[in-house]
mmCIF file of C-alpha atoms in Angstrom:
data_model
loop_
_atom_site.group_PDB
_atom_site.id
_atom_site.type_symbol
_atom_site.label_atom_id
_atom_site.label_comp_id
_atom_site.label_asym_id
_atom_site.label_seq_id
_atom_site.Cartn_x
_atom_site.Cartn_y
_atom_site.Cartn_z
ATOM 1 C CA MET A 1 73.007 78.216 76.436
ATOM 2 C CA GLY A 2 73.033 81.791 76.853
ATOM 3 C CA ALA A 3 75.349 82.080 80.259
ATOM 4 C CA SER A 4 78.752 83.825 80.045
ATOM 5 C CA PHE A 5 82.102 82.107 81.319
ATOM 6 C CA SER A 6 82.087 84.309 84.576
ATOM 7 C CA GLN A 7 77.840 83.099 84.932
ATOM 8 C CA TYR A 8 79.376 79.674 84.112
ATOM 9 C CA ILE A 9 81.819 79.289 86.483
ATOM 10 C CA LYS A 10 79.750 80.768 89.487
ATOM 11 C CA GLN A 11 77.299 77.777 89.267
ATOM 12 C CA LEU A 12 80.025 75.237 89.086
ATOM 13 C CA ARG A 13 80.945 77.449 92.641
ATOM 14 C CA LEU A 14 77.317 77.588 94.015
ATOM 15 C CA LYS A 15 76.872 73.516 93.455
ATOM 16 C CA SER A 16 80.091 72.484 94.457
ATOM 17 C CA ALA A 17 79.536 75.277 97.804
ATOM 18 C CA VAL A 18 76.130 73.205 98.399
ATOM 19 C CA ARG A 19 77.532 70.003 98.201
ATOM 20 C CA GLU A 20 79.617 71.612 101.160
ATOM 21 C CA LEU A 21 77.263 72.666 102.887
ATOM 22 C CA ILE A 22 75.437 69.637 103.678
ATOM 23 C CA TYR A 23 78.205 67.336 103.776
ATOM 24 C CA THR A 24 80.363 69.173 106.334
ATOM 25 C CA ASP A 25 80.423 71.274 108.926
ATOM 26 C CA HIS A 26 82.693 73.688 107.575
ATOM 27 C CA PRO A 27 82.211 77.113 108.432
ATOM 28 C CA ILE A 28 79.966 79.545 105.913
ATOM 29 C CA THR A 29 83.346 82.014 105.822
ATOM 30 C CA ARG A 30 85.547 78.717 104.739
ATOM 31 C CA ILE A 31 83.455 77.438 102.259
ATOM 32 C CA SER A 32 83.143 80.334 100.570
ATOM 33 C CA LEU A 33 86.843 80.992 100.167
ATOM 34 C CA ASN A 34 87.255 76.792 99.396
ATOM 35 C CA ASN A 35 84.902 77.755 96.236
ATOM 36 C CA GLY A 36 86.509 79.834 94.870
ATOM 37 C CA PHE A 37 84.283 83.417 95.836
ATOM 38 C CA PRO A 38 86.647 86.574 97.091
ATOM 39 C CA ASN A 39 84.767 86.739 100.995
ATOM 40 C CA VAL A 40 81.239 86.336 102.697
ATOM 41 C CA LYS A 41 79.384 89.327 101.637
ATOM 42 C CA ALA A 42 80.028 87.874 97.230
ATOM 43 C CA PHE A 43 78.987 83.957 98.267
ATOM 44 C CA ASN A 44 76.196 84.954 100.493
ATOM 45 C CA LYS A 45 74.399 87.102 97.337
ATOM 46 C CA ALA A 46 75.062 84.551 94.344
ATOM 47 C CA PHE A 47 74.080 81.776 96.852
ATOM 48 C CA LYS A 48 70.530 84.288 97.293
ATOM 49 C CA GLU A 49 69.760 85.111 94.414
ATOM 50 C CA LYS A 50 70.083 81.092 92.981
ATOM 51 C CA TYR A 51 68.524 79.886 95.535
ATOM 52 C CA ARG A 52 66.211 82.111 97.436
ATOM 53 C CA GLN A 53 67.937 81.443 100.699
ATOM 54 C CA THR A 54 71.198 82.400 102.616
ATOM 55 C CA PRO A 55 73.253 79.479 102.521
ATOM 56 C CA SER A 56 72.773 79.383 106.638
ATOM 57 C CA GLU A 57 68.722 78.833 106.108
ATOM 58 C CA TYR A 58 69.816 75.970 103.237
ATOM 59 C CA ARG A 59 72.025 74.369 105.192
ATOM 60 C CA ARG A 60 69.559 74.572 108.113
ATOM 61 C CA PHE A 61 66.611 72.663 106.008
ATOM 62 C CA HIS A 62 69.111 70.408 103.721
ATOM 63 C CA GLN A 63 71.936 69.431 105.995
ATOM 64 C CA ILE A 64 72.430 65.588 106.584
ATOM 65 C CA GLU A 65 73.444 64.438 109.340
ATOM 66 C CA LEU A 66 76.810 62.788 109.269
ATOM 67 C CA SER A 67 76.256 59.266 110.789
ATOM 68 C CA ASP A 68 73.723 58.826 108.177
ATOM 69 C CA THR A 69 75.525 59.723 105.084
ATOM 70 C CA GLU A 70 79.091 57.479 103.044
ATOM 71 C CA GLU A 71 81.784 59.583 105.402
ATOM 72 C CA GLY A 72 80.527 58.690 108.436
ATOM 73 C CA ARG A 73 79.973 54.964 107.646
ATOM 74 C CA GLY A 74 83.600 55.139 106.076
ATOM 75 C CA LYS A 75 84.309 56.728 109.407
ATOM 76 C CA LYS A 76 82.554 53.329 111.956
ATOM 77 C CA LYS A 77 84.203 51.300 109.440
ATOM 78 C CA SER A 78 87.940 52.977 110.335
ATOM 79 C CA THR A 79 86.557 52.906 113.637
ATOM 80 C CA LEU A 80 85.929 48.623 113.695
ATOM 81 C CA LEU A 81 89.463 47.817 111.977
ATOM 82 C CA LYS A 82 91.301 49.544 114.787
ATOM 83 C CA SER A 83 89.359 48.555 117.649
ATOM 84 C CA PRO A 84 91.942 45.681 119.503
ATOM 85 C CA GLN A 85 88.103 43.300 119.106
ATOM 86 C CA PHE A 86 88.480 43.203 115.331
ATOM 87 C CA PHE A 87 92.202 42.110 115.786
ATOM 88 C CA MET A 88 91.482 39.569 118.806
ATOM 89 C CA GLU A 89 88.625 38.029 115.834
ATOM 90 C CA VAL A 90 91.106 37.565 112.891
ATOM 91 C CA SER A 91 94.047 36.266 115.140
ATOM 92 C CA LYS A 92 91.911 33.173 115.565
ATOM 93 C CA TYR A 93 92.381 32.441 112.234
ATOM 94 C CA ILE A 94 96.296 32.141 112.125
ATOM 95 C CA SER A 95 97.936 29.236 112.606
ATOM 96 C CA ASP A 96 100.004 28.824 115.352
ATOM 97 C CA ARG A 97 103.426 28.391 113.024
ATOM 98 C CA GLU A 98 102.633 32.131 110.996
ATOM 99 C CA LYS A 99 101.645 33.697 114.876
ATOM 100 C CA SER A 100 105.761 31.911 115.947
ATOM 101 C CA THR A 101 107.341 33.232 112.813
ATOM 102 C CA MET A 102 110.376 35.340 113.477
ATOM 103 C CA LEU A 103 112.470 38.066 111.581
ATOM 104 C CA THR A 104 116.005 36.313 111.177
ATOM 105 C CA GLU A 105 117.100 39.378 108.770
ATOM 106 C CA LEU A 106 117.678 42.996 109.611
ATOM 107 C CA ALA A 107 116.160 44.783 107.098
ATOM 108 C CA VAL A 108 118.573 46.940 107.099
ATOM 109 C CA SER A 109 121.180 48.485 104.061
ATOM 110 C CA THR A 110 124.320 50.860 103.661
ATOM 111 C CA VAL A 111 124.254 53.415 101.065
ATOM 112 C CA TYR A 112 127.091 55.688 99.987
ATOM 113 C CA ILE A 113 126.321 58.499 98.706
ATOM 114 C CA ASP A 114 128.930 60.595 95.996
ATOM 115 C CA LEU A 115 129.235 63.950 97.554
ATOM 116 C CA PRO A 116 130.500 66.943 95.216
ATOM 117 C CA PRO A 117 133.910 68.372 96.904
ATOM 118 C CA GLU A 118 132.250 71.694 96.300
ATOM 119 C CA LEU A 119 129.864 73.596 98.542
ATOM 120 C CA VAL A 120 126.272 74.064 96.891
ATOM 121 C CA PHE A 121 124.277 77.321 98.335
ATOM 122 C CA THR A 122 120.889 77.032 98.099
ATOM 123 C CA GLY A 123 118.983 80.050 98.483
ATOM 124 C CA GLU A 124 116.354 80.681 101.767
ATOM 125 C CA LYS A 125 112.968 80.470 102.132
ATOM 126 C CA GLY A 126 110.958 82.852 100.455
ATOM 127 C CA ALA A 127 108.462 84.692 102.453
ATOM 128 C CA LYS A 128 104.915 84.467 102.208
ATOM 129 C CA ILE A 129 102.916 87.649 101.543
ATOM 130 C CA LEU A 130 99.225 88.476 101.862
ATOM 131 C CA ALA A 131 98.250 91.062 100.436
ATOM 132 C CA ILE A 132 95.207 92.809 101.932
ATOM 133 C CA GLY A 133 95.377 96.476 100.136
ATOM 134 C CA ASN A 134 94.820 99.220 102.546
ATOM 135 C CA LEU A 135 95.002 99.250 106.464
ATOM 136 C CA GLU A 136 91.955 100.698 107.045
ATOM 137 C CA TYR A 137 90.146 97.307 105.380
ATOM 138 C CA ALA A 138 90.980 95.202 108.297
ATOM 139 C CA LEU A 139 88.693 97.728 110.097
ATOM 140 C CA HIS A 140 85.901 94.697 109.103
ATOM 141 C CA GLU A 141 84.860 92.032 110.420
ATOM 142 C CA GLU A 142 84.377 90.479 107.852
ATOM 143 C CA VAL A 143 88.698 90.737 106.333
ATOM 144 C CA GLN A 144 89.369 89.964 110.519
ATOM 145 C CA ALA A 145 87.632 86.099 109.839
ATOM 146 C CA GLU A 146 89.198 85.250 106.762
ATOM 147 C CA LEU A 147 92.657 86.529 108.213
ATOM 148 C CA ARG A 148 92.500 84.095 110.469
ATOM 149 C CA LEU A 149 90.974 81.227 108.041
ATOM 150 C CA VAL A 150 93.626 82.079 105.620
ATOM 151 C CA GLN A 151 96.660 82.248 107.957
ATOM 152 C CA GLU A 152 94.858 78.760 109.841
ATOM 153 C CA GLU A 153 95.053 77.207 106.648
ATOM 154 C CA ILE A 154 97.997 78.887 104.388
ATOM 155 C CA GLY A 155 100.047 80.205 107.790
ATOM 156 C CA PHE A 156 101.688 83.974 105.984
ATOM 157 C CA ASP A 157 104.875 85.726 106.781
ATOM 158 C CA TYR A 158 104.068 88.980 106.313
ATOM 159 C CA VAL A 159 100.554 91.181 105.800
ATOM 160 C CA TYR A 160 101.604 93.829 103.149
ATOM 161 C CA PHE A 161 99.644 96.719 103.633
ATOM 162 C CA SER A 162 99.366 100.281 101.968
ATOM 163 C CA ASN A 163 97.527 103.687 103.655
ATOM 164 C CA LEU A 164 99.405 103.604 107.180
ATOM 165 C CA PHE A 165 97.957 106.832 108.677
ATOM 166 C CA SER A 166 94.599 106.773 107.071
ATOM 167 C CA ASP A 167 92.624 109.460 107.504
ATOM 168 C CA SER A 168 89.947 106.604 108.711
ATOM 169 C CA PHE A 169 92.471 106.017 111.955
ATOM 170 C CA ALA A 170 91.528 109.421 113.127
ATOM 171 C CA MET A 171 89.751 109.620 116.750
ATOM 172 C CA THR A 172 86.986 111.699 116.368
ATOM 173 C CA THR A 173 85.100 109.688 119.482
ATOM 174 C CA PRO A 174 85.900 110.991 122.942
ATOM 175 C CA LEU A 175 85.982 107.348 124.012
ATOM 176 C CA TYR A 176 88.872 106.389 121.813
ATOM 177 C CA GLN A 177 90.630 109.353 122.462
ATOM 178 C CA ILE A 178 91.593 107.772 125.880
ATOM 179 C CA GLY A 179 93.546 105.335 124.045
ATOM 180 C CA GLY A 180 95.842 108.094 122.221
ATOM 181 C CA GLN A 181 95.836 109.150 118.474
ATOM 182 C CA PHE A 182 96.905 105.585 118.070
ATOM 183 C CA TYR A 183 94.031 103.230 119.443
ATOM 184 C CA GLN A 184 92.562 101.729 116.182
ATOM 185 C CA MET A 185 95.908 101.025 114.710
ATOM 186 C CA ASP A 186 97.116 99.249 117.956
ATOM 187 C CA ALA A 187 94.290 96.921 117.423
ATOM 188 C CA LEU A 188 95.250 96.031 114.223
ATOM 189 C CA LEU A 189 99.273 95.725 114.443
ATOM 190 C CA ASN A 190 97.631 93.367 117.934
ATOM 191 C CA SER A 191 95.365 91.454 116.341
ATOM 192 C CA PHE A 192 97.978 90.673 113.341
ATOM 193 C CA GLN A 193 100.643 89.946 116.188
ATOM 194 C CA ARG A 194 98.061 87.544 117.796
ATOM 195 C CA LEU A 195 97.793 85.822 114.276
ATOM 196 C CA GLY A 196 101.525 85.976 113.348
ATOM 197 C CA LEU A 197 101.744 87.800 110.531
ATOM 198 C CA VAL A 198 104.533 91.212 110.593
ATOM 199 C CA PRO A 199 103.483 93.967 109.060
ATOM 200 C CA PHE A 200 104.760 94.763 105.333
ATOM 201 C CA ILE A 201 104.296 98.231 104.703
ATOM 202 C CA ARG A 202 104.310 100.369 101.534
ATOM 203 C CA VAL A 203 103.891 103.513 101.518
ATOM 204 C CA GLU A 204 103.242 105.781 97.955
ATOM 205 C CA VAL A 205 105.155 108.853 98.703
ATOM 206 C CA GLU A 206 103.220 110.989 96.065
ATOM 207 C CA LYS A 207 100.128 110.303 97.660
ATOM 208 C CA GLU A 208 99.819 110.189 101.581
ATOM 209 C CA ALA A 209 103.603 111.797 102.207
ATOM 210 C CA ALA A 210 101.969 115.470 100.458
ATOM 211 C CA ASP A 211 103.337 117.222 103.167
ATOM 212 C CA SER A 212 106.848 114.785 103.707
ATOM 213 C CA ALA A 213 107.760 116.920 106.911
ATOM 214 C CA GLY A 214 104.802 116.266 108.711
ATOM 215 C CA TYR A 215 104.701 112.500 107.658
ATOM 216 C CA LEU A 216 107.884 111.613 108.841
ATOM 217 C CA LYS A 217 107.484 113.394 112.039
ATOM 218 C CA LYS A 218 103.916 111.520 112.346
ATOM 219 C CA LEU A 219 106.501 108.461 111.955
ATOM 220 C CA ASP A 220 108.797 108.640 114.143
ATOM 221 C CA ALA A 221 106.058 109.210 116.909
ATOM 222 C CA PHE A 222 104.427 106.450 115.511
ATOM 223 C CA LEU A 223 107.465 103.578 115.496
ATOM 224 C CA GLN A 224 108.093 104.949 119.110
ATOM 225 C CA HIS A 225 104.975 104.577 120.634
ATOM 226 C CA SER A 226 104.842 101.165 118.813
ATOM 227 C CA LEU A 227 107.927 100.146 120.196
ATOM 228 C CA GLN A 228 106.618 100.215 124.767
ATOM 229 C CA TYR A 229 103.122 98.980 122.762
ATOM 230 C CA PHE A 230 104.523 96.295 121.244
ATOM 231 C CA GLY A 231 108.209 95.882 122.412
ATOM 232 C CA SER A 232 110.952 95.437 119.807
ATOM 233 C CA PRO A 233 111.193 92.075 119.298
ATOM 234 C CA PHE A 234 108.241 92.006 116.845
ATOM 235 C CA VAL A 235 108.029 95.891 115.827
ATOM 236 C CA GLU A 236 112.656 95.282 114.260
ATOM 237 C CA LYS A 237 110.829 92.715 111.678
ATOM 238 C CA TRP A 238 108.732 95.037 110.150
ATOM 239 C CA ARG A 239 109.214 95.461 106.136
ATOM 240 C CA PHE A 240 109.012 99.403 104.581
ATOM 241 C CA GLU A 241 108.965 99.970 101.133
ATOM 242 C CA LEU A 242 108.656 102.583 99.579
ATOM 243 C CA ALA A 243 106.723 103.484 95.961
ATOM 244 C CA PHE A 244 107.579 106.882 94.057
ATOM 245 C CA ARG A 245 106.561 108.444 90.858
ATOM 246 C CA GLU A 246 109.372 110.432 90.054
ATOM 247 C CA TRP A 247 113.255 109.490 90.696
ATOM 248 C CA GLY A 248 114.226 112.528 90.885
ATOM 249 C CA GLY A 249 116.037 114.164 94.475
ATOM 250 C CA THR A 250 113.337 115.370 95.971
ATOM 251 C CA GLN A 251 112.138 112.041 96.177
ATOM 252 C CA ARG A 252 115.774 110.907 96.880
ATOM 253 C CA ASN A 253 115.994 113.281 100.029
ATOM 254 C CA PHE A 254 112.726 112.029 101.341
ATOM 255 C CA TYR A 255 114.398 108.684 101.121
ATOM 256 C CA GLN A 256 116.936 109.256 103.075
ATOM 257 C CA ALA A 257 115.140 110.908 105.893
ATOM 258 C CA PHE A 258 112.625 108.597 105.874
ATOM 259 C CA TYR A 259 115.542 105.731 105.850
ATOM 260 C CA GLN A 260 116.864 107.843 109.004
ATOM 261 C CA THR A 261 114.337 108.163 111.060
ATOM 262 C CA VAL A 262 113.106 104.431 111.033
ATOM 263 C CA LYS A 263 117.023 103.749 112.097
ATOM 264 C CA LYS A 264 117.171 105.677 115.015
ATOM 265 C CA ARG A 265 113.886 103.954 116.718
ATOM 266 C CA ALA A 266 114.589 100.690 115.510
ATOM 267 C CA SER A 267 117.619 99.912 113.827
ATOM 268 C CA ALA A 268 116.685 95.923 112.585
ATOM 269 C CA VAL A 269 113.779 97.318 110.607
ATOM 270 C CA LYS A 270 114.483 96.903 106.904
ATOM 271 C CA VAL A 271 113.828 99.617 104.232
ATOM 272 C CA GLY A 272 113.589 99.262 101.214
ATOM 273 C CA LEU A 273 111.980 100.154 97.228
ATOM 274 C CA HIS A 274 109.326 99.204 95.053
ATOM 275 C CA VAL A 275 110.620 99.672 91.397
ATOM 276 C CA PRO A 276 108.381 99.303 88.353
ATOM 277 C CA VAL A 277 109.975 96.943 85.531
ATOM 278 C CA SER A 278 110.578 100.046 83.028
ATOM 279 C CA PRO A 279 114.063 101.172 81.922
ATOM 280 C CA GLU A 280 114.423 104.703 83.256
ATOM 281 C CA ALA A 281 117.775 106.159 83.474
ATOM 282 C CA SER A 282 116.301 108.302 85.976
ATOM 283 C CA LYS A 283 115.407 105.730 88.195
ATOM 284 C CA ALA A 284 119.177 103.589 87.286
ATOM 285 C CA ALA A 285 120.967 107.348 88.711
ATOM 286 C CA PHE A 286 118.602 107.401 91.869
ATOM 287 C CA LEU A 287 119.426 103.703 92.747
ATOM 288 C CA LYS A 288 122.787 103.912 92.649
ATOM 289 C CA GLN A 289 122.916 107.537 94.594
ATOM 290 C CA ILE A 290 120.703 105.538 98.002
ATOM 291 C CA SER A 291 122.310 101.523 97.474
ATOM 292 C CA GLY A 292 123.628 101.602 100.888
ATOM 293 C CA GLN A 293 120.345 102.760 102.402
ATOM 294 C CA CYS A 294 117.847 100.279 100.672
ATOM 295 C CA GLU A 295 118.516 96.759 101.973
ATOM 296 C CA PHE A 296 115.241 94.960 98.975
ATOM 297 C CA VAL A 297 113.666 96.155 95.964
ATOM 298 C CA CYS A 298 109.978 95.016 95.413
ATOM 299 C CA PHE A 299 108.950 94.471 91.882
ATOM 300 C CA THR A 300 104.848 93.428 90.855
ATOM 301 C CA CYS A 301 104.795 91.126 88.094
ATOM 302 C CA ASN A 302 101.129 90.909 87.006
ATOM 303 C CA PRO A 303 100.288 89.167 83.682
ATOM 304 C CA ASN A 304 97.639 91.107 82.066
ATOM 305 C CA GLU A 305 100.273 93.565 81.439
ATOM 306 C CA LYS A 306 102.879 93.294 78.717
ATOM 307 C CA VAL A 307 106.475 94.534 79.626
ATOM 308 C CA ASP A 308 108.711 94.988 77.126
ATOM 309 C CA PHE A 309 112.255 93.490 78.264
ATOM 310 C CA THR A 310 113.618 94.072 74.510
ATOM 311 C CA ASP A 311 115.447 97.825 75.480
ATOM 312 C CA MET A 312 116.535 96.970 78.899
ATOM 313 C CA ASN A 313 119.901 97.435 79.448
ATOM 314 C CA ASN A 314 121.045 94.519 82.145
ATOM 315 C CA ARG A 315 123.988 97.068 82.879
ATOM 316 C CA THR A 316 121.113 99.055 85.121
ATOM 317 C CA PHE A 317 121.714 97.650 87.960
ATOM 318 C CA GLU A 318 125.224 97.172 88.085
ATOM 319 C CA GLY A 319 127.007 98.162 90.937
ATOM 320 C CA VAL A 320 124.174 98.146 93.555
ATOM 321 C CA ASN A 321 124.252 96.224 96.166
ATOM 322 C CA ILE A 322 120.903 95.110 97.795
ATOM 323 C CA LEU A 323 118.543 92.699 98.124
ATOM 324 C CA PHE A 324 115.710 90.832 95.344
ATOM 325 C CA LEU A 325 112.248 90.353 96.500
#
């Protein structure tokens, strides 16, 4: 009594985590994710507050050998049932008549299925996208460990991030400068490639590209470098999503220049827009003007936001021939 709901949930998660620590050999990172903690750091902090020990220390003092548990005994039984000696012993109790029994009828039947004469088209399987926030967050070893674990367990197709040209990647150390201005970005993107994750890059234009000419110049250099470093088969799978706060002529000109810069280097790379769910006339006009250069549209669905759909005009997207994600 007297505990908040979040504290109650945390206690349940810790109780479950303790069982997993004792009865399995799962790594700490996996245990933290299995039991609802956002990361290992949060798990360690909560665990130490309750048990006055880190999860690793607790496991060292309390873990039970698998052979002494019910799970271990179950594995022994399973091994026994599959052993040749077991079947030899059991066969002694089968009569000669039963041993010589043969199947005289084949267990095969014919099934006829009536198919409709019209072709039925089904949508493509949706891609699984893993959002990690700003790209520089992936510099942390803890995040990289969780990425490996999550990718192993689920298998995402894309890694979604923003702030591609973060100041965190500025090369100030002489050793890094030898590797070029994209040294750290290369290391992160290389780790994504090894995990089978394709970059899905969000560009918050007003925030990241205040100097539009400088941004486009850096983008061009980055794409040229990436094609040489990673090769076109990987780079041409990338996606760029542009997010605007305003929908005027300046934004339209930037989008078109961005599109042309990308296509000049890698024509297969897709460029699209993030579109807020709101009935703005300027947004509808913007979409129609760039529809030939917009290859997909992304929406953000937040269950905590209340959106009034009663004022939405169904004709907002008429004439816009694009892919909605």
